[in-house]
Structure formats: structure tokens, C-alpha cells
Coordinates of C-alpha atoms in Angstrom, one line a residue:
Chain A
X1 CA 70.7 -35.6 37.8
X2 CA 68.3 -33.3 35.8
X3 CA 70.0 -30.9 33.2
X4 CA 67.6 -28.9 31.5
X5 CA 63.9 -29.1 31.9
X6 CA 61.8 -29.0 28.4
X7 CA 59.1 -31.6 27.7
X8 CA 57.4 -33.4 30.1
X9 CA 58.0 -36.8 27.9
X10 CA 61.6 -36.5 28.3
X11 CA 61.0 -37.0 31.7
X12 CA 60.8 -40.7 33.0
X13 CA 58.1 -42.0 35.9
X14 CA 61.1 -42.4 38.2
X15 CA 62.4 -38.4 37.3
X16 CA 58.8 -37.2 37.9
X17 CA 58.4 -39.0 40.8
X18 CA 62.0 -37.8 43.0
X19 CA 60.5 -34.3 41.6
X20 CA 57.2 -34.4 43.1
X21 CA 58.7 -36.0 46.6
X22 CA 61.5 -33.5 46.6
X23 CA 58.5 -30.6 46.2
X24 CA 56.6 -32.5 49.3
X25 CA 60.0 -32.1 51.0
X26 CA 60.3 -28.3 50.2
X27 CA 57.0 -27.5 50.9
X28 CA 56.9 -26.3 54.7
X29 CA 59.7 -23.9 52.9
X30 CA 57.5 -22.5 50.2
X31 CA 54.8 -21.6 53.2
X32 CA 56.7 -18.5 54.3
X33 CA 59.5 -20.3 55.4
X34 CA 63.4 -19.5 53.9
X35 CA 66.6 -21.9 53.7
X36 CA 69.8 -21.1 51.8
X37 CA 69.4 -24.4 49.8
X38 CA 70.8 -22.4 46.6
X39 CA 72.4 -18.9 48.3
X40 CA 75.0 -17.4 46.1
X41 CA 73.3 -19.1 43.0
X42 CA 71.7 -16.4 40.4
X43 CA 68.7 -17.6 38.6
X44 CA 67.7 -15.8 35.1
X45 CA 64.4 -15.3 33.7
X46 CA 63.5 -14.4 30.4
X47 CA 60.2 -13.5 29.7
X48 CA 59.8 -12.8 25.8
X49 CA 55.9 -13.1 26.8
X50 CA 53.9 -11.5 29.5
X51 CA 53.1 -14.3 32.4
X52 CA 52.2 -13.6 35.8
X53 CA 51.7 -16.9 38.4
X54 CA 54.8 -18.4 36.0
X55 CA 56.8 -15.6 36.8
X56 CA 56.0 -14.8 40.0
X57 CA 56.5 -18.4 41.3
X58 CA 59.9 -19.1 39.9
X59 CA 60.9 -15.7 41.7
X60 CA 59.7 -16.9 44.6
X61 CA 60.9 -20.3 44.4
X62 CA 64.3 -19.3 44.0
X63 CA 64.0 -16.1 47.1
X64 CA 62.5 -19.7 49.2
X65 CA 65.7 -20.9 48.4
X66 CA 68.1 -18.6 49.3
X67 CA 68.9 -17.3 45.5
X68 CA 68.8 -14.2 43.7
X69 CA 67.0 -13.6 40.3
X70 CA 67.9 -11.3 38.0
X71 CA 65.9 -10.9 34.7
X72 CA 66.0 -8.5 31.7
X73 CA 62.8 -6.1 32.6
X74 CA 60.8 -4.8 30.0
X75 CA 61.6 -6.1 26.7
X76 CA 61.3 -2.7 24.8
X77 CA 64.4 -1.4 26.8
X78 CA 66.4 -4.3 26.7
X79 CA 68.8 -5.7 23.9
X80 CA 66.3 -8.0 22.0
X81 CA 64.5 -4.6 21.0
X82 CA 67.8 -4.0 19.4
X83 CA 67.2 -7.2 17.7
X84 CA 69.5 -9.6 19.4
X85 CA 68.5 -13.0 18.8
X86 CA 67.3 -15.7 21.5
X87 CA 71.1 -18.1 20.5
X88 CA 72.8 -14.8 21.3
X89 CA 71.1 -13.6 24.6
X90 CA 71.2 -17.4 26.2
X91 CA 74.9 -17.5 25.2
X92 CA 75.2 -14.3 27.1
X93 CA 73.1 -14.9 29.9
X94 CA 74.4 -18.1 30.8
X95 CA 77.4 -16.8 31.4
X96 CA 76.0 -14.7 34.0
X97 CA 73.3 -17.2 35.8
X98 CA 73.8 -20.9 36.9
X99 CA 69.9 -21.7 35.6
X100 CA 68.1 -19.6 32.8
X101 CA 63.8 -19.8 33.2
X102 CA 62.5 -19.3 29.4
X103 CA 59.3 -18.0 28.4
X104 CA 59.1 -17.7 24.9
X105 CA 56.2 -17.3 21.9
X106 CA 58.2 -19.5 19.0
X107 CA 57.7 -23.2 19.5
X108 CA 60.8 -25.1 20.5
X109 CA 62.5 -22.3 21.4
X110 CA 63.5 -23.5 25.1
X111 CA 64.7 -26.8 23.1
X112 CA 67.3 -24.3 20.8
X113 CA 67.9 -22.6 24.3
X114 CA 69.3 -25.8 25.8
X115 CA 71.8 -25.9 23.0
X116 CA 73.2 -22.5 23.5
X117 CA 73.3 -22.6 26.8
X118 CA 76.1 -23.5 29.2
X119 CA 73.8 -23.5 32.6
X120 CA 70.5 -25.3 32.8
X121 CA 67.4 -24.0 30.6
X122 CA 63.9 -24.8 32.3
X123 CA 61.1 -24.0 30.0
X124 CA 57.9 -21.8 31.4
X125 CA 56.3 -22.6 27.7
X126 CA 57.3 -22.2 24.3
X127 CA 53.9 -21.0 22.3
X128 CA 51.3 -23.6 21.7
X129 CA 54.3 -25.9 22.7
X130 CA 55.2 -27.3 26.3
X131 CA 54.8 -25.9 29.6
X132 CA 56.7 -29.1 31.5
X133 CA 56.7 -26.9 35.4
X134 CA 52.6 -26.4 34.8
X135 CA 51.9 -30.3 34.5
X136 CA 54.5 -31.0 37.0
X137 CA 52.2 -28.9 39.7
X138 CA 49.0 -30.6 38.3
X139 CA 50.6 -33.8 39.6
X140 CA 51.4 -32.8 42.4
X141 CA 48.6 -31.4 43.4
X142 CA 46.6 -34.3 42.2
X143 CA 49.3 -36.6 44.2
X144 CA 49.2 -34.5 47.5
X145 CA 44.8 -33.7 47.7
X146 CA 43.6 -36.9 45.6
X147 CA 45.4 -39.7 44.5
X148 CA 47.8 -40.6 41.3
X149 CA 47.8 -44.1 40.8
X150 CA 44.6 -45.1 39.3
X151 CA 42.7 -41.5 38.9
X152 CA 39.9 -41.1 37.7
X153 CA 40.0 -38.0 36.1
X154 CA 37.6 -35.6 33.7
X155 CA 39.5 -33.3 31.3
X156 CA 37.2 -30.5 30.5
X157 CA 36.8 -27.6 27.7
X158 CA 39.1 -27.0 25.0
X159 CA 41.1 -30.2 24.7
X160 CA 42.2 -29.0 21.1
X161 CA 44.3 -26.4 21.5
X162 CA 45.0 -26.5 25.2
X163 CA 48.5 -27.1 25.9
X164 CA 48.1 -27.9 29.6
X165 CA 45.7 -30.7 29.0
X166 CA 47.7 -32.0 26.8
X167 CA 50.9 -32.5 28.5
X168 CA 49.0 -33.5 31.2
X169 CA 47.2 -36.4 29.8
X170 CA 50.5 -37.7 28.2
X171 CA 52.1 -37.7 31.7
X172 CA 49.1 -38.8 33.4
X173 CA 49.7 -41.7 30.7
X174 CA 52.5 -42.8 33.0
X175 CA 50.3 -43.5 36.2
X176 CA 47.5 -46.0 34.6
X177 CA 44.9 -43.4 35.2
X178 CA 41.3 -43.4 33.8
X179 CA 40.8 -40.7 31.3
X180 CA 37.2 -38.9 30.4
X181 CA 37.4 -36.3 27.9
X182 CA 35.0 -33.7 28.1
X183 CA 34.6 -31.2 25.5
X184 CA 32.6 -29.5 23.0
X185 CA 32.5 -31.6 19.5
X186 CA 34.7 -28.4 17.5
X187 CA 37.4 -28.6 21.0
X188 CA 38.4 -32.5 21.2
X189 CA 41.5 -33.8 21.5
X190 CA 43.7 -34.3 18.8
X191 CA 43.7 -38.0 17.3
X192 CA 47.1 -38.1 17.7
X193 CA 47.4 -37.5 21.6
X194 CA 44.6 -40.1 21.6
X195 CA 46.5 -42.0 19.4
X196 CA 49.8 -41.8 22.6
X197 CA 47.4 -42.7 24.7
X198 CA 45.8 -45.8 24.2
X199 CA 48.8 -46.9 22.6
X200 CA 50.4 -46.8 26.2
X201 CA 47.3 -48.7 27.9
X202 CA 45.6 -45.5 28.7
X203 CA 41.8 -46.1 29.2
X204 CA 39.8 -43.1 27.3
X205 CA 36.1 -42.3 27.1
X206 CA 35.0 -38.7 25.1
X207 CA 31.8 -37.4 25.6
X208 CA 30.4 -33.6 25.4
X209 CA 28.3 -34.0 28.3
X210 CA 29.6 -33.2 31.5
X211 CA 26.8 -34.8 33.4
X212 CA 27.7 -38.1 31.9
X213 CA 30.9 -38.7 34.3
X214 CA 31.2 -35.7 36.8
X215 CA 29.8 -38.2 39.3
X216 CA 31.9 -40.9 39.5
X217 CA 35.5 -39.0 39.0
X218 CA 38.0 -38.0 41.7
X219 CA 39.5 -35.2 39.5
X220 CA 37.6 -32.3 37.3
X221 CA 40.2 -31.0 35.5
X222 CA 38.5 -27.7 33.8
X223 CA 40.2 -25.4 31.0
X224 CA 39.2 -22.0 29.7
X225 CA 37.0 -22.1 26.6
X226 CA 38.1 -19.3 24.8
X227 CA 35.7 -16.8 22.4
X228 CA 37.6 -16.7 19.7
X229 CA 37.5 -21.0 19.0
X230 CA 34.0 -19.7 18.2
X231 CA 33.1 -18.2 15.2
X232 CA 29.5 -17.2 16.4
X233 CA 29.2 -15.6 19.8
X234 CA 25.7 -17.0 20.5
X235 CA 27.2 -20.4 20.1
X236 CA 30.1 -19.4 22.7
X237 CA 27.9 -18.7 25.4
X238 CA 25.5 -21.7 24.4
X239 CA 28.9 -24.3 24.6
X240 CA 30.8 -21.9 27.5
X241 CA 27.8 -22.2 29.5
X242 CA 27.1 -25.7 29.1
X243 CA 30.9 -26.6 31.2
X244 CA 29.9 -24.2 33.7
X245 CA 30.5 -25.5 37.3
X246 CA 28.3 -24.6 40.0
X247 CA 27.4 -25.8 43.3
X248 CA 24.2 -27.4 42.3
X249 CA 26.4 -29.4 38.9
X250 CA 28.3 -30.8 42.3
X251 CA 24.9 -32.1 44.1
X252 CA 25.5 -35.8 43.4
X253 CA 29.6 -35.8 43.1
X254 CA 32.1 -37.7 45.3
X255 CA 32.7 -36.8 48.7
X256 CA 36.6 -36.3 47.7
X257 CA 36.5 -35.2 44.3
X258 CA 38.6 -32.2 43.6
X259 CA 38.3 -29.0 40.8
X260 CA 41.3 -28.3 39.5
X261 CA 42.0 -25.8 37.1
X262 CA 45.1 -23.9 35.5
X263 CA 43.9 -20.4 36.1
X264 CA 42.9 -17.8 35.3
X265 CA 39.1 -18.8 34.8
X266 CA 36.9 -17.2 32.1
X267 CA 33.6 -17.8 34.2
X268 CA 34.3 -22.1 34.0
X269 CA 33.4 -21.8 37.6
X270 CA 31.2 -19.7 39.7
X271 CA 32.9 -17.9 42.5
X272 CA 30.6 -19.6 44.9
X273 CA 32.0 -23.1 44.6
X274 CA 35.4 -21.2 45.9
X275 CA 34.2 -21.9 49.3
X276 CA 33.1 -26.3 48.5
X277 CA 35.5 -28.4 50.3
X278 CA 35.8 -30.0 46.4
X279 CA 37.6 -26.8 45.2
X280 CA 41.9 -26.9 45.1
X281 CA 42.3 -24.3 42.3
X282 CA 44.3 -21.6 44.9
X283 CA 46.3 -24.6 46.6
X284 CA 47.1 -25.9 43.2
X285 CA 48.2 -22.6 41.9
X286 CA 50.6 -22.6 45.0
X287 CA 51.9 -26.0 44.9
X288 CA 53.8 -24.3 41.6
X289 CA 56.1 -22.6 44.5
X290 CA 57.2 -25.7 45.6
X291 CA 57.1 -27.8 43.0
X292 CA 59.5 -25.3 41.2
X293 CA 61.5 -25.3 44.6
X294 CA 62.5 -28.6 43.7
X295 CA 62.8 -28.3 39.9
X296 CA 65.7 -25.4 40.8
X297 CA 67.3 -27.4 43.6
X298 CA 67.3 -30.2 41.6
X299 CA 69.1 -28.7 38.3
X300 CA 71.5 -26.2 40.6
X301 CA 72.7 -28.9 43.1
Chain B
X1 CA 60.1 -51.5 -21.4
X2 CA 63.6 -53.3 -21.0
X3 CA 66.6 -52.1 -20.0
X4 CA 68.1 -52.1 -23.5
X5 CA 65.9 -49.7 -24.6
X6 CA 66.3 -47.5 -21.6
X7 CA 69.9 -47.6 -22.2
X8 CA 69.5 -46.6 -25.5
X9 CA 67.1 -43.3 -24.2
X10 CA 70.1 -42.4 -21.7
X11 CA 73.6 -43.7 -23.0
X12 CA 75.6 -45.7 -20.3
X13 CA 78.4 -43.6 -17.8
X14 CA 82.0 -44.5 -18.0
X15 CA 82.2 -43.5 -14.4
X16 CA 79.6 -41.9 -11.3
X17 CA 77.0 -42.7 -10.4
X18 CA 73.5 -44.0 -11.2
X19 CA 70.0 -43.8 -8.9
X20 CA 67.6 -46.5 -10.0
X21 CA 64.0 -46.9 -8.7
X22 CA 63.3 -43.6 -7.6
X23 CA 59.5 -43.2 -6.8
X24 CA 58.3 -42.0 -10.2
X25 CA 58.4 -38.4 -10.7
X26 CA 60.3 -37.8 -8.0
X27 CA 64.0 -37.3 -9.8
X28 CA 63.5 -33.5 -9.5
X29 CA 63.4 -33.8 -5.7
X30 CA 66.4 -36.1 -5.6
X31 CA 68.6 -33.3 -7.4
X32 CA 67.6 -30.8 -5.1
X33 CA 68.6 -33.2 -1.9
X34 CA 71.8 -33.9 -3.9
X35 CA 72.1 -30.4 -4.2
X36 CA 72.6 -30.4 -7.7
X37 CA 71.5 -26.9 -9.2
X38 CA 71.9 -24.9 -12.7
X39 CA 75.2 -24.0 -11.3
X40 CA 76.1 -27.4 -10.9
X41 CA 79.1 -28.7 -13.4
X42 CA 78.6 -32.8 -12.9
X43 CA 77.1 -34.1 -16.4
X44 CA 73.7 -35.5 -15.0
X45 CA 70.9 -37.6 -17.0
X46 CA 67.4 -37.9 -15.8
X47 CA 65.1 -40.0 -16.9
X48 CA 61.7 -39.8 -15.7
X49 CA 58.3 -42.3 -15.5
X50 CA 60.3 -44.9 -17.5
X51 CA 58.9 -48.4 -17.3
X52 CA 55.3 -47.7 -17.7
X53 CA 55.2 -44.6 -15.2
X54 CA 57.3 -46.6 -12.8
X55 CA 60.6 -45.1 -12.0
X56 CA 62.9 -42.4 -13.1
X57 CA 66.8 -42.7 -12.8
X58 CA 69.4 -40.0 -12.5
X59 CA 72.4 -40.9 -13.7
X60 CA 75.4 -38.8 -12.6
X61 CA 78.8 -38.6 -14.4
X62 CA 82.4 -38.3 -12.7
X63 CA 81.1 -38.4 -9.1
X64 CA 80.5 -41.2 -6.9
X65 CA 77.8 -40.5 -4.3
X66 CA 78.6 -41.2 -0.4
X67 CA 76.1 -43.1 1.5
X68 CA 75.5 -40.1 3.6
X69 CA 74.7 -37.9 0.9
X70 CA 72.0 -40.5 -1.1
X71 CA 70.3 -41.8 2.2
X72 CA 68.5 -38.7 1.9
X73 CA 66.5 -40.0 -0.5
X74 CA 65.1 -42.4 1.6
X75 CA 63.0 -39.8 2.4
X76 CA 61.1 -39.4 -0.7
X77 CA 62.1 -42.7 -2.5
X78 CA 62.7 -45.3 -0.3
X79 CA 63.3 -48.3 -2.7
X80 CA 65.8 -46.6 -5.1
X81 CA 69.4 -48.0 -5.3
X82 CA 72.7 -46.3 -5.7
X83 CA 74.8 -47.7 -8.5
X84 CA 78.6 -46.9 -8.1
X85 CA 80.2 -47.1 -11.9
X86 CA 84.0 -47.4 -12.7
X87 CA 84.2 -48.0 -16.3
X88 CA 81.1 -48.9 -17.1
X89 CA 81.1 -51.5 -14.6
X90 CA 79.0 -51.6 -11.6
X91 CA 81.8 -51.5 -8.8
X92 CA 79.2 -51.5 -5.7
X93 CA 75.4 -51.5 -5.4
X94 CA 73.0 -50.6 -2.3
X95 CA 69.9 -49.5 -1.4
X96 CA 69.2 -46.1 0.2
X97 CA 69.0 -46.5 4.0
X98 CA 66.9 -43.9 5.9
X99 CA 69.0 -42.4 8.3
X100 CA 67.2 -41.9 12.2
X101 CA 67.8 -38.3 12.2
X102 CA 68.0 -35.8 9.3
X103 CA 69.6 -32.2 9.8
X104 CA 69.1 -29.2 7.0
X105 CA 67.2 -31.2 4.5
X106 CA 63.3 -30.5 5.3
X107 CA 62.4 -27.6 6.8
X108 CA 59.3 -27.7 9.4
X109 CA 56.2 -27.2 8.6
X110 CA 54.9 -25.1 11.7
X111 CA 55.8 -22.0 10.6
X112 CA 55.8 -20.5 14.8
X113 CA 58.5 -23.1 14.9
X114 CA 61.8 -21.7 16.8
X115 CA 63.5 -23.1 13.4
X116 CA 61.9 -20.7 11.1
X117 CA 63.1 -18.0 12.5
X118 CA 66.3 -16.4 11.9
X119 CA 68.1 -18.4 14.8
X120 CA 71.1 -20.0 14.0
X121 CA 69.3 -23.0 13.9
X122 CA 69.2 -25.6 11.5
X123 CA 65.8 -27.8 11.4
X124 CA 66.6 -31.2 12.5
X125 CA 64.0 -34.3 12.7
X126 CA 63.9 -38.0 14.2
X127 CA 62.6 -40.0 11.1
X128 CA 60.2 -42.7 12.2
X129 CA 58.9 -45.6 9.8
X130 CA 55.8 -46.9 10.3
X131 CA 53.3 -47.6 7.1
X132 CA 54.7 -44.3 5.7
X133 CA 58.1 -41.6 6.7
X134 CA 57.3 -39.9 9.5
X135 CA 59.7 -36.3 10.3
X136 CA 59.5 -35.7 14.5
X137 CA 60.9 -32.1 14.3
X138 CA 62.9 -31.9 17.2
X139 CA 62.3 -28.5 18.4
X140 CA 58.5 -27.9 18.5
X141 CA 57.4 -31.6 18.0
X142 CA 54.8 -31.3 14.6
X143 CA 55.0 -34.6 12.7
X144 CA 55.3 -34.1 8.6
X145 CA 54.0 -37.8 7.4
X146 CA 52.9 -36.3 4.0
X147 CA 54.1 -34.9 0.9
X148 CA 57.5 -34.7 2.7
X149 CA 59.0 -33.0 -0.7
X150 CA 56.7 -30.1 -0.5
X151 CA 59.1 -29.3 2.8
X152 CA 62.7 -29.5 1.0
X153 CA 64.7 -26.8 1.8

């Protein structure tokens, strides 16, 4: 039984694992199909921070389901603009909701939450912190349109400050994958998440050139480089435009590989590899409806 | 220098307690995790960078420490040892013992950390030990492996 849903490392192989098959079960549901899996159950979400795909998912992960959601609206007319703190709204709110959904900008805020509340607290990112539903979608998808055990996979762009990427190589830790890191030389990934790596067997290789191993992975994993790492814009474009993905950087790549990526892009990849077999990005952004089916099922039930 | 002389630098308690071996320079620190202030009324000597630049001592008069109150100072000064005197004798000796978690003592040092904010919330860590004392905070996850004193609260 799963209680509240914060890190992805408090999670266990075997955890992860009845998530992702309980998603593969939900799935025909999350297709425009409905069930009343959780009717009469009232989810909350709190968005201190503007999200869209988050947001919009868990809402209709929980409608899939049968549930209600119910949610605070726009911060300025609600009760924190009175300057109610986060310990005294989750107090409240779980009182009302049998699962509270947190989005929050203070790091380790969902982990405070789960301590105030009486219901279930599943965290949709806490700052530069976690964002455990995001990776938990990235397997998934990786599971259902490549493979887990084993991957090859390429991490691309900003490795540094990119939670995603992070998370997901420490979970991706737990299924003997093979890791290349690919980024710019002012982007790589912290020593100590390299560090948790190879200390847990973890095969790495870091290069800045994505030529190097875009052939011979099964997973491009690409990130948004974002303008303001850079202090020079000239040197933005230069590095931005050097992990650009078009269809001709895919001339020589395996049959199955598949792009993945987080969304939104910032011009990572040209609209016209949309249409190559190789890209998953809108099925992956989907797969968060039924992933999150069974992250709600699975806390309510 | 031997203990005679130190002895005759700070004269022997009747009864308390006394910290020996604290990481020289470091006896300021250990008052603050004691929670010993200027408002403080415990009679309290401190020695400090005696034995060559070696080790200070605190020595505190008519209170005997808890374990839970000096296994604090593991965190700065993990070889000192607690010396629990009943007139003038050394009833019970022990090392400090770093505890696994520590709760209100160091504050984090990521200041977007949920913990300094005005949440009811007090700053907890999982210590680990490797080579040196590492502080897990266990909200937001940032390690403090140095200069842990620069974070008392």
C-alpha cells in the first residue's frame, strides 16, 4: 500500500513496478473511456505555481476515474493571499479531500505537506526539488514503446539544473540501464548524482557531442536548454543549436529508437521530426493520464 | 602541556560536568548547541587551544549533561568526551555518539528550502558518516558536509 507519493527514491523497484503495470491496466480507461474506480472520492489540487499538462492530467485522471476534483482557483482570491500558510491549508484541506496533489515553489514542501496531512499528499514538484509523477511517466513510456531492462539511453541538454533528468537517471538506476550523458561542458550533471550512480552499478559515459552516441541508443531523452544558463546570447544559440534534432541528425539512428522529451520544447526539436516513426513526445505526455490513474487508485483504494 | 598545569589555568568542579577534546576552537559552538547564552546562570569555564592548539574543554558547574543533549556535538567535535563530576570525582565518562537524525540544531543551507520559511517546521537531517559528517536535510534533500557550525541555529 502506497501512502503519500514524494521522491521517486523512496520508491522501491517492486513499488515502481505494480505502478507502471497498474497504469498499463488503466490505460484503455485514460483513452476516452470512464469507470467509477474512485466515485464519491474528492481529489484536491493545490497549485501554488502555474502548471498546465501537471494539472490538467491529474484532473483528468481522477474524472477517468469516476472522482471529483476540487481545487482553490486563483491564488490571489483564495486564503493563502491572506497569508495562510501551506501546514495550515493542508490541515484544512485534508479534511475535505481523501488525496491532496501539491505543486509548490519551496523545496520540500510536499515532504512538510505529508506531515500535516491526514489524506495522502502526491507531489506535482516542489521547486528545483522532485517531480516523482513526471519520472514515473518517463518509465512508462520507455517500458510500453522501448524497453526498460537494459536501455540504452542518451540524456541530453541541461543535466545541471534539470530536475526531470535527474530523478530519472536515479530511477533508471534501478533497471541496469546504460547511461550517456549529453550536454554542454557549463550543463553536466552534478558529481554527486554521478556519484549515486556508479555507486549503484550504473554504467555512465559524458560527452558534449551528440553525434558521438545518438546512433547506437534506443532512448534520446532531450531537455530544454534554457537562455538564461547562458551568460552570452551568441553562445546560447551556438550550444542550443548544437542539440538540435532534426530529421537528417536521425539518418543513421536505430530503426526503434525513440525521442522522448518532457515538454514544452524551446526549439530542441524541429517540428518536422513530429511526423518520424522515432518520435513519442505526445504519447509520452499522455501516458501521464494513466500513469497518474494508477498513482490515485493506488493511494485512494 | 600536562594536565596539572591545565588544572591550574581552570580550577577543578565540585560537581557538572566537563567536555574534553573538543576540536580546537570549537568550544564557542558547543555552548551555543548546549544552549548556553549570556542569560545562562550555570558557572561555565572554557578553555580554548590548550595542548599546543589541540583541544579546548568546557567545563560546566552544577549540571550534569544528558547524553541527548551532548551527542550534539558529535557534529562539530566528534572525539570529545563528557566527564560527569560528583565531588570532584569522575562518576561516569563517554564519548559523544552522533545521533542518526538531528532535529532544530542546523538549519539548512538551501535557503528555497520549505524549512526556511515561516512553516511550522523545524529543520530535521539524517546524519551520515563517511570520511567526514554529512547533514541529509530531510525536506529538500541538499547535503551540508562542510563547515557544519556555520549552519547552527
Amino acid at each position: 500500500m502506497i501512502r503519500h507519493v514524494i521522491n521517486i527514491t523512496d520508491l522501491s523497484r517492486d513499488e515502481i513496478d505494480r505502478i507502471l503495470d497498474r497504469a498499463a491496466e488503466l490505460e484503455p480507461i485514460a483513452h476516452r473511456g470512464s469507470s467509477n474506480i474512485l466515485s464519491g472520492r474528492i481529489l484536491a489540487t493545490l497549485f501554488y505555481e502555474p502548471s498546465t499538462r501537471t494539472r490538467l492530467s491529474f484532473d483528468a485522471a481522477m474524472k477517468r476515474l469516476g472522482g471529483d476534483v476540487i481545487d482553490f482557483g486563483p491564488i490571489e482570491s483564495s486564503s493563502i493571499a491572506k497569508g495562510e500558510n501551506l501546514a495550515d491549508t493542508i490541515s484544512v484541506i485534508s479534511g475535505y479531500a481523501d488525496a491532496i496533489v501539491l505543486r509548490h515553489p519551496k523545496e520540500g514542501a510536499a515532504r512538510m505537506a505529508s506531515e500535516f496531512s491526514s489524506v495522502p499528499v502526491i507531489n506535482a514538484g516542489d521547486g528545483a526539488g522532485q517531480h516523482p509523477t513526471q519520472t514515473l511517466l518517463d518509465l512508462y513510456t520507455i517500458r510500453k514503446e522501448s524497453h526498460l531492462s537494459n536501455v540504452k539511453i542518451a540524456l541530453v541538454g541541461d543535466l545541471r539544473y534539470g530536475r526531470t533528468v535527474h530523478s530519472l537517471a536515479h530511477a533508471l538506476s534501478l533497471y541496469n540501464a546504460r547511461i550517456y550523458l549529453v550536454s554542454p561542458d557549463q550543463l553536466q550533471m552534478p558529481d554527486s548524482i554521478k556519484g549515486d550512480l556508479i555507486n549503484s552499478g550504473t554504467r555512465i559515459t559524458e560527452t558534449t557531442d551528440i553525434d558521438d552516441i545518438i546512433d547506437v541508443v534506443d532512448v534520446l531523452y532531450l531537455t530544454r536548454i534554457q537562455k538564461e544558463r547562458f551568460p552570452d546570447p551568441g553562445e546560447y544559440q551556438m550550444v542550443a543549436g548544437s542539440y538540435r534534432i532534426t530529421n537528417e541528425t536521425l539518418r543513421n539512428v536505430k530503426d526503434d529508437l525513440i525521442i522522448m522529451h518532457p515538454l514544452p520544447r524551446a526549439g530542441e526539436i524541429d517540428c518536422e521530426v513530429d511526423a518520424s516513426k522515432h518520435a513519442i513526445y505526445f504519447k509520452q505526455s499522455f501516458y501521464g493520464v494513466p500513469v497518474r490513474m494508477a498513482i490515485l487508485s493506488m493511494v485512494m483504494e | 602541556m600536562k594536565q596539572e598545569e591545565i588544572g591550574l589555568r581552570v580550577r577543578r568542579i565540585k560537581h557538572g560536568t566537563v567536555i574534553d577534546h573538543i576540536a580546537a576552537g570549537q568550544a564557542l559552538n558547543v555552548l551555543r548547541i548546549l544552549g548556553i547564552t549570556d542569560r545562562s546562570n550555570e558557572v561555565v569555564s572554557v578553555v580554548m587551544n590548550v595542548s599546543d592548539r589541540k583541544k579546548d574543554i568546557v567545563k560546566i558547574e552544577d549540571r550534569e549533561l544528558k547524553p541527548e543533549e551532548v551527542d550534539k556535538i558529535a557534529l562539530i567535535s566528534p572525539d570529545a568526551t563528557i566527564n560527569i563530576i560528583r565531588d570532584y570525582e569522575v562518576v561516569a565518562k563517554h564519548r559523544v555518539i552522533l545521533p542518526s537524525q538531528i532535529e532544530g540544531v542546523v538549519r539548512c543551507m538551501n535557503p528555497n528550502c520549505i524549512t526556511n520559511t515561516d512553516e511550522p517546521v523545524r529543520p530535521r537531517f539524517v546524519i551520515h558518516r563517511n570520511d567526514a559528517v554529512e547533514l541529509h536535510c530531510v525536506y529538500c534533500g541538499r547535503v551540508i558536509s562542510e563547515r557544519i557550525a556555520d549552519f547552527l541555529i
